[in-house]
Structure formats: C-alpha cells, structure tokens
PDB file of C-alpha atoms in Angstrom:
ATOM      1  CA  UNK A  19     -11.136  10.967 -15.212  1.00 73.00           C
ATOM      2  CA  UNK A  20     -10.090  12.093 -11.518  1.00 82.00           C
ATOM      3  CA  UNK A  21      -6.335  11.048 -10.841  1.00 89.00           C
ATOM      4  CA  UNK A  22      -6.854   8.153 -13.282  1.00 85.00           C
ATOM      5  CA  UNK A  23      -3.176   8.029 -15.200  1.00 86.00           C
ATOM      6  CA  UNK A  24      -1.270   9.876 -12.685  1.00 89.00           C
ATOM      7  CA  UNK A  25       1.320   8.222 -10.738  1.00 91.00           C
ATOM      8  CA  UNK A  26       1.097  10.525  -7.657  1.00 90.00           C
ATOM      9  CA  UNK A  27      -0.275  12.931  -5.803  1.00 91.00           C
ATOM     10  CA  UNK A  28       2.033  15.031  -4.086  1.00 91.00           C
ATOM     11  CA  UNK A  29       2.058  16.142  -0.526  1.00 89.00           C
ATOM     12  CA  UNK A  30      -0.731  19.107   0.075  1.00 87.00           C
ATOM     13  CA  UNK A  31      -2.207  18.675  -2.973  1.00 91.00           C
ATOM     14  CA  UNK A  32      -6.200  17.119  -3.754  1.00 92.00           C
ATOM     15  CA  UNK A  33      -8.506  16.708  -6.253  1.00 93.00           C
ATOM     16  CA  UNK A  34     -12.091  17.912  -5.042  1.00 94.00           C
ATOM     17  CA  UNK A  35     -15.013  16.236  -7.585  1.00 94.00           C
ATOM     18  CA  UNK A  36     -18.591  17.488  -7.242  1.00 93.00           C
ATOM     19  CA  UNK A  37     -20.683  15.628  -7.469  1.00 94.00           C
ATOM     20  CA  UNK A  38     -19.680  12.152  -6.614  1.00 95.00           C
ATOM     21  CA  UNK A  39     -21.555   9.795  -3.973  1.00 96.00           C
ATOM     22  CA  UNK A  40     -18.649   6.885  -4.552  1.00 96.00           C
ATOM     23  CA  UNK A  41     -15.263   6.424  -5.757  1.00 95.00           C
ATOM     24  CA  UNK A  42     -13.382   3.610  -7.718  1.00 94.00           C
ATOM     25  CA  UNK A  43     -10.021   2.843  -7.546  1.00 94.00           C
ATOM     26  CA  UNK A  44      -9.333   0.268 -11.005  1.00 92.00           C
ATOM     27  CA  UNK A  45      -6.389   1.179 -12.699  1.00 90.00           C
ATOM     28  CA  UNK A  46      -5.253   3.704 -10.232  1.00 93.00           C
ATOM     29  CA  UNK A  47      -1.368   3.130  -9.265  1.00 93.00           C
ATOM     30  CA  UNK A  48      -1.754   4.093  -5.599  1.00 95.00           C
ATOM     31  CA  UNK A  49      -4.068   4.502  -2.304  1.00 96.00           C
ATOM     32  CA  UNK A  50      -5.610   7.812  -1.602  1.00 96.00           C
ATOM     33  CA  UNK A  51      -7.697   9.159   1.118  1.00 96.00           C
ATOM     34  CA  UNK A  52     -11.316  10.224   0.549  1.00 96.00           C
ATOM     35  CA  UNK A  53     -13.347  12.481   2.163  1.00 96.00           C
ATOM     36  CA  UNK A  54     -17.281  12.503   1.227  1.00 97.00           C
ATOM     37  CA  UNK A  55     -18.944  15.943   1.895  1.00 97.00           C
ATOM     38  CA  UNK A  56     -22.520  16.965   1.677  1.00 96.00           C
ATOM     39  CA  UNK A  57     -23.917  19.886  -0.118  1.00 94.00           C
ATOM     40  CA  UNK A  58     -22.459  22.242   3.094  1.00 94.00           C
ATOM     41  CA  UNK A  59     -19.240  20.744   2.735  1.00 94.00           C
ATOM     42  CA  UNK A  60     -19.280  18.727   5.893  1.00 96.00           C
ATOM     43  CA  UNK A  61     -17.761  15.416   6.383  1.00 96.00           C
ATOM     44  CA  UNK A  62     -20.264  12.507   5.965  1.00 97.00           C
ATOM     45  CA  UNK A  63     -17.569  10.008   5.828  1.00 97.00           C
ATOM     46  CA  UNK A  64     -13.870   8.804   6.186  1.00 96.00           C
ATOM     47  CA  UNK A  65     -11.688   6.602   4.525  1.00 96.00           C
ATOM     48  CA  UNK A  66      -8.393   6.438   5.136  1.00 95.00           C
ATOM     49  CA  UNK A  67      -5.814   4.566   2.092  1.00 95.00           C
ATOM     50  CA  UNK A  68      -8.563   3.361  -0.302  1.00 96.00           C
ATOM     51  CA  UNK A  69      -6.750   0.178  -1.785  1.00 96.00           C
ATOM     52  CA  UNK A  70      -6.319  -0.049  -5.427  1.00 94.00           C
ATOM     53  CA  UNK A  71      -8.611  -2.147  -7.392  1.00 93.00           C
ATOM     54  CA  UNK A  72     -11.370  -1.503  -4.929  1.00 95.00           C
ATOM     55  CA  UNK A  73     -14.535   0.426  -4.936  1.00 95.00           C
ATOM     56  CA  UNK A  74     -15.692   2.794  -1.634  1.00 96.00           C
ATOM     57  CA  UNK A  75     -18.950   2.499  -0.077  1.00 97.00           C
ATOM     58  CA  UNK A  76     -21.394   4.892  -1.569  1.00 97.00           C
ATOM     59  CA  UNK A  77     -22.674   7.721   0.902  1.00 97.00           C
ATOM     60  CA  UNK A  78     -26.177   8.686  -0.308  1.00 96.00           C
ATOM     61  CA  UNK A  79     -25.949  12.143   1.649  1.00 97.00           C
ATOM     62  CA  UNK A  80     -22.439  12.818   0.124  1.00 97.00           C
ATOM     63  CA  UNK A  81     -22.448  15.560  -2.723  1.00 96.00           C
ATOM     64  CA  UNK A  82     -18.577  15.905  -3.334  1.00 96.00           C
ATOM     65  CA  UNK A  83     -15.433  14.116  -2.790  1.00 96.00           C
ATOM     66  CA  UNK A  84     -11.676  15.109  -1.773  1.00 95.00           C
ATOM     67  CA  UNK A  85      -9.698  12.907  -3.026  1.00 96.00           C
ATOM     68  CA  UNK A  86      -6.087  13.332  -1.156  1.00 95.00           C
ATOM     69  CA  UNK A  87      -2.301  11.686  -0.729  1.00 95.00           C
ATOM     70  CA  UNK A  88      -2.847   8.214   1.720  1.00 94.00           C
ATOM     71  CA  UNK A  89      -1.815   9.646   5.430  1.00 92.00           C
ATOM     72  CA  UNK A  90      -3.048  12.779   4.855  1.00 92.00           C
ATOM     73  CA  UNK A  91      -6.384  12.792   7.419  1.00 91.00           C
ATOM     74  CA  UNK A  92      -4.456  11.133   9.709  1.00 88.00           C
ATOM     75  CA  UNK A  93      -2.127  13.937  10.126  1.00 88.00           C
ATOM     76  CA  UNK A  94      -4.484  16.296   9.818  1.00 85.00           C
ATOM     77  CA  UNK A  95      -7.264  14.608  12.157  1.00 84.00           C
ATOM     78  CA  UNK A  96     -10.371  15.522   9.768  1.00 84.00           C
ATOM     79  CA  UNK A  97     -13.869  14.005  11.278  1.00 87.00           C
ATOM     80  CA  UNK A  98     -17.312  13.050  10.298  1.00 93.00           C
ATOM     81  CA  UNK A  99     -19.145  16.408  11.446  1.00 93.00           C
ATOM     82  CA  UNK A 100     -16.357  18.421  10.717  1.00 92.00           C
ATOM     83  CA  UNK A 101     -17.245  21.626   7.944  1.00 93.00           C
ATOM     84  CA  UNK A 102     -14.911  22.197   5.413  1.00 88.00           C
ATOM     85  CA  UNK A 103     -14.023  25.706   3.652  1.00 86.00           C
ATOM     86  CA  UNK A 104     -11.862  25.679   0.583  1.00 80.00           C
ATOM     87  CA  UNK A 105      -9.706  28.293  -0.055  1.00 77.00           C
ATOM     88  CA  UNK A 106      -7.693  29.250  -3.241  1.00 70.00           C
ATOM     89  CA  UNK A 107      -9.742  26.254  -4.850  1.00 61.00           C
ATOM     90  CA  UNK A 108      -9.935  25.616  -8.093  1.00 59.00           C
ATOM     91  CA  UNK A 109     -13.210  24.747 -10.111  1.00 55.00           C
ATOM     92  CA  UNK A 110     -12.531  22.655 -13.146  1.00 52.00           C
ATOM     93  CA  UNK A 111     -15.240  24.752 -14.836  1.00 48.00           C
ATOM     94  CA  UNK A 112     -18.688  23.067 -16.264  1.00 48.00           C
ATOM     95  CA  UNK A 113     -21.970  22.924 -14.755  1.00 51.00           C
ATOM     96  CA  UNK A 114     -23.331  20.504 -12.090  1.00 56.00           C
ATOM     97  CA  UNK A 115     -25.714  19.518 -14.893  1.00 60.00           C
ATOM     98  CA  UNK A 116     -23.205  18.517 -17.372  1.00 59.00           C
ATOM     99  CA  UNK A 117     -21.101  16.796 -14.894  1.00 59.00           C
ATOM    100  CA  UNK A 118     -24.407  15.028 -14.030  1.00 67.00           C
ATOM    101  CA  UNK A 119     -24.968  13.853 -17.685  1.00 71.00           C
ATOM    102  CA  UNK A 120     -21.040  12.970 -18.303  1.00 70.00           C
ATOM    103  CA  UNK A 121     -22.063  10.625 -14.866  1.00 74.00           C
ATOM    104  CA  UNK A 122     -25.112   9.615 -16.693  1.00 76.00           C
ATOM    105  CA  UNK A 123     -23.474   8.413 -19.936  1.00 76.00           C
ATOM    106  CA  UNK A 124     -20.536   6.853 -18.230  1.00 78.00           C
ATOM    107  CA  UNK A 125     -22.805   4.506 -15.838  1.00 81.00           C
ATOM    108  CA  UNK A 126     -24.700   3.912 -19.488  1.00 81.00           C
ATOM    109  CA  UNK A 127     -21.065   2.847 -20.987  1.00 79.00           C
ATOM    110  CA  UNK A 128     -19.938   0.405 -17.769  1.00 81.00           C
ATOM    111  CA  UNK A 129     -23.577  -1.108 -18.022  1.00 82.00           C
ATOM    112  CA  UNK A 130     -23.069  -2.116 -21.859  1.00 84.00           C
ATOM    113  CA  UNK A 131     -19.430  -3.161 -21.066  1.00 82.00           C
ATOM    114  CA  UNK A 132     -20.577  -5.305 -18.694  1.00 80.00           C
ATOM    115  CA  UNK A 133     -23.631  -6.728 -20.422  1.00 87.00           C
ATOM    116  CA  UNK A 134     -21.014  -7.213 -22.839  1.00 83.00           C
ATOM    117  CA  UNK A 135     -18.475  -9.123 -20.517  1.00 80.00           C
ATOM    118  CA  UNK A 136     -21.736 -11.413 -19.099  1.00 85.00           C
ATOM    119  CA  UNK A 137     -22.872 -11.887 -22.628  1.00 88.00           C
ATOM    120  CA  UNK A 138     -19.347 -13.645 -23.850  1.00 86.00           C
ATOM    121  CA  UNK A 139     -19.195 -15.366 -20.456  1.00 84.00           C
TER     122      UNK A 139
END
C-alpha cells in the first residue's frame, strides 16, 4: 500500500520498501522524492517530485526504494553512488519472500483488471 491514502508526509519522515524496482504514483495526493538503492543500499537513481498520476522508470539494479517529502534530496544533496546507512529504521516485519509473492499476486490482479478494461473497450 506504501503512502497510498495518506495526505502527507511530513518533514524528516520516509517510507523505505524492499523490494521495489519501480514506483507508481495513481491515486496518490502529492509528489514525493524517490531514491532507488541496490542490495548495498547505494543510490542507483534519483528522482526528484515524482508527479502524481505518473509511473517512475524502473531501475533493474534497484532492490529498495525511499520514498520521501518532494524537496527533500535537494536539501540534502543525495547522489547516484552515494551508500546509504539507516539508522533507528523500522522494518515493517515479513519476509522478502512474502513481500515477493504479495508483488506477484498484485501484478496478477492489475493484469486481469486490465484485460478486463481492454476486453469492455
């Protein structure tokens, strides 16, 4: 679910999802930044204010994703290259395996929806 539903994220604050390769933004109510890591938690990629209604390019070598308030790399000048260590994090809990299958059936669901949506089209 991510920050699907919420109507902020507040200053200093992030959402960290492992694993995720690429990030939507439908029904979200505001821009974020995202930072893609790889399985050492360095920066593969940057994206600064990720528009609504929009979907980010997918980064093969990511492994995780920091999802964080728009304006926050540019005040804190994060790079591609740059290593990341999180501390005080919080782990939602789960395995990577069940996260992987929750992936699995939810790419299942948007593929029927949208067979679905072409059929009645």
């Amino acid at each position: 679910k991510g920050l699907l539903g919420t109507k902020s994220l507040p200053p200093g604050h992030g959402l960290w999802i492992r694993p995720c390769r690429q990030v939507h933004m439908y029904f979200m109510r505001y821009p974020i930044d995202l930072l893609f890591l790889d399985q050492r938690d360095c920066v593969v990629a940057v994206i600064e204010s990720q528009p609504i209604n929009s979907i980010s390019p997918k980064f093969d070598e990511a492994n995780s994703v920091v999802e964080l308030p728009a304006g926050s790399l540019a005040q804190h000048h994060l790079e591609v290259g740059q290593r990341l260590r999180f501390e005080g994090a919080t782990h939602a809990g789960g395995s990577d395996r069940l996260a992987t299958a929750g992936t699995w059936l939810a790419n299942l669901l948007m593929a029927c929806l949208y067979l679905l949506f072409a059929y009645h089209h």
